[in-house]
Coordinates of C-alpha atoms in Angstrom, one line a residue:
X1 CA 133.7 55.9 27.7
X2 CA 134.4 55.3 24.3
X3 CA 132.6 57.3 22.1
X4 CA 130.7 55.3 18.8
X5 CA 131.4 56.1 15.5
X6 CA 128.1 57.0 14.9
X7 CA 128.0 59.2 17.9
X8 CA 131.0 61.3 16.6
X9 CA 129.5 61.7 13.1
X10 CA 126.8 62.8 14.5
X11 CA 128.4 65.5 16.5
X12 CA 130.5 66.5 13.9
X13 CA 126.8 66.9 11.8
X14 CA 125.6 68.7 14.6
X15 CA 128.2 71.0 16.1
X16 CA 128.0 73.5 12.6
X17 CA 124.5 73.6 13.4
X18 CA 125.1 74.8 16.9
X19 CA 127.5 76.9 16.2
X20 CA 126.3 79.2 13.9
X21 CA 122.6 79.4 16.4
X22 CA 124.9 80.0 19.0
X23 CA 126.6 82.7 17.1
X24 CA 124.0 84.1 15.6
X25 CA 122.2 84.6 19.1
X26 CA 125.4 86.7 20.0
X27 CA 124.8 89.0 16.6
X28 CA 121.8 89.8 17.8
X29 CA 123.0 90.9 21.6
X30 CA 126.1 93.1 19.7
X31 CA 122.9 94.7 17.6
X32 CA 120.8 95.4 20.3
X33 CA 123.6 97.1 22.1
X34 CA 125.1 98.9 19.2
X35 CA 122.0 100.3 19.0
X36 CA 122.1 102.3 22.5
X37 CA 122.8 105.4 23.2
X38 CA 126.3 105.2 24.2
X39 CA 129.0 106.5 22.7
X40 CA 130.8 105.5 19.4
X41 CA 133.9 104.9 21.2
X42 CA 132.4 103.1 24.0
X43 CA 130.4 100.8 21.7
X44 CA 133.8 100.0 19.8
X45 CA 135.5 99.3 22.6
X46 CA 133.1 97.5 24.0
X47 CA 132.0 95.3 21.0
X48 CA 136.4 94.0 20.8
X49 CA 136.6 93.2 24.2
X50 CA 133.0 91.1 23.7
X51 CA 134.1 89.3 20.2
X52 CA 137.7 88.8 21.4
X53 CA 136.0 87.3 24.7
X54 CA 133.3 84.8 22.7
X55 CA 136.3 83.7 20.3
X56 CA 137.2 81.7 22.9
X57 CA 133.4 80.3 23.9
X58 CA 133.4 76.6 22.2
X59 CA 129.7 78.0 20.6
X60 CA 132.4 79.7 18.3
X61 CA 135.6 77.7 17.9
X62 CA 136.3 74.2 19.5
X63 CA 139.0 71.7 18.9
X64 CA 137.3 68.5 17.5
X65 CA 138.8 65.8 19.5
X66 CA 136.5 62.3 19.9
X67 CA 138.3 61.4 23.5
X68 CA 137.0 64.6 24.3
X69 CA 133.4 64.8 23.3
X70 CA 131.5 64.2 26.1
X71 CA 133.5 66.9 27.9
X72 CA 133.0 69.7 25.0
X73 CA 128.9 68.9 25.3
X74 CA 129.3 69.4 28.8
X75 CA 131.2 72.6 27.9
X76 CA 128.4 73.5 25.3
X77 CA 125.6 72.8 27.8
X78 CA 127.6 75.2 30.6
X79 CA 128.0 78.0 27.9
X80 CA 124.5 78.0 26.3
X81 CA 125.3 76.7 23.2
X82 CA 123.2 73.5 23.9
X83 CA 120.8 72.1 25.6
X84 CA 120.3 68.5 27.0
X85 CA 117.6 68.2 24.4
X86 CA 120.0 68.8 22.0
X87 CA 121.6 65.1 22.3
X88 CA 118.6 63.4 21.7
X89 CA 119.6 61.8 18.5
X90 CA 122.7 60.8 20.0
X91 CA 123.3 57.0 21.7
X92 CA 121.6 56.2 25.3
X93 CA 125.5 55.6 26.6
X94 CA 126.8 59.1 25.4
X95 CA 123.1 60.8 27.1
X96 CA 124.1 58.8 30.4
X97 CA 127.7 60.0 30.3
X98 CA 127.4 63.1 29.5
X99 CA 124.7 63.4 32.2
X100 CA 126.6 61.3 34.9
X101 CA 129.7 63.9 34.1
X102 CA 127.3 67.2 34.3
X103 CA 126.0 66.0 37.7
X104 CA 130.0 65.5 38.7
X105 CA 131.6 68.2 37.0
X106 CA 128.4 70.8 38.1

């Protein structure tokens, strides 16, 4: 599929957007759990093996390439950055794709 113009503005509108929900979601889980009981050195331990782990999560950084949209919403989706509701400003043809490639790709 080749991705519309429109389609990739859009997503590069959007993808800020979902981003910083995405990571502000994770700020609160560190929060919660920095404020437990455990110990100092567990927590900060704990809390660089978790940020070094979500740097890699496309929710936090994702190479912008249009071929490979349809896969990185996919990738969103799988990661809980996004939801299928999430496209629905975006073209009828990306929605089918991305959903005839979710129901392929699991």
């Amino acid at each position: 599929m080749e991705v519309s113009k429109r389609d990739w503005r859009l997503y590069r509108e959007k993808l800020p957007e979902w981003q910083e929900a995405y990571m502000e979601r994770l700020v609160a889980t560190y929060v919660e759990y920095l404020k437990s009981d455990e110990a100092a050195s567990t927590k900060f331990w704990e809390m660089e093996k978790r940020i070094k782990r979500d740097k890699k999560n496309p929710g936090v950084l994702i190479e912008l390439r249009k071929q490979d949209m349809p896969y990185d919403l996919i990738r969103l989706m799988h990661e809980g950055v996004i939801t299928i509701e999430d496209l629905n400003d975006f073209s009828d043809e990306l929605k089918e794709t991305v959903r005839f490639l979710k129901d392929r790709l699991g």
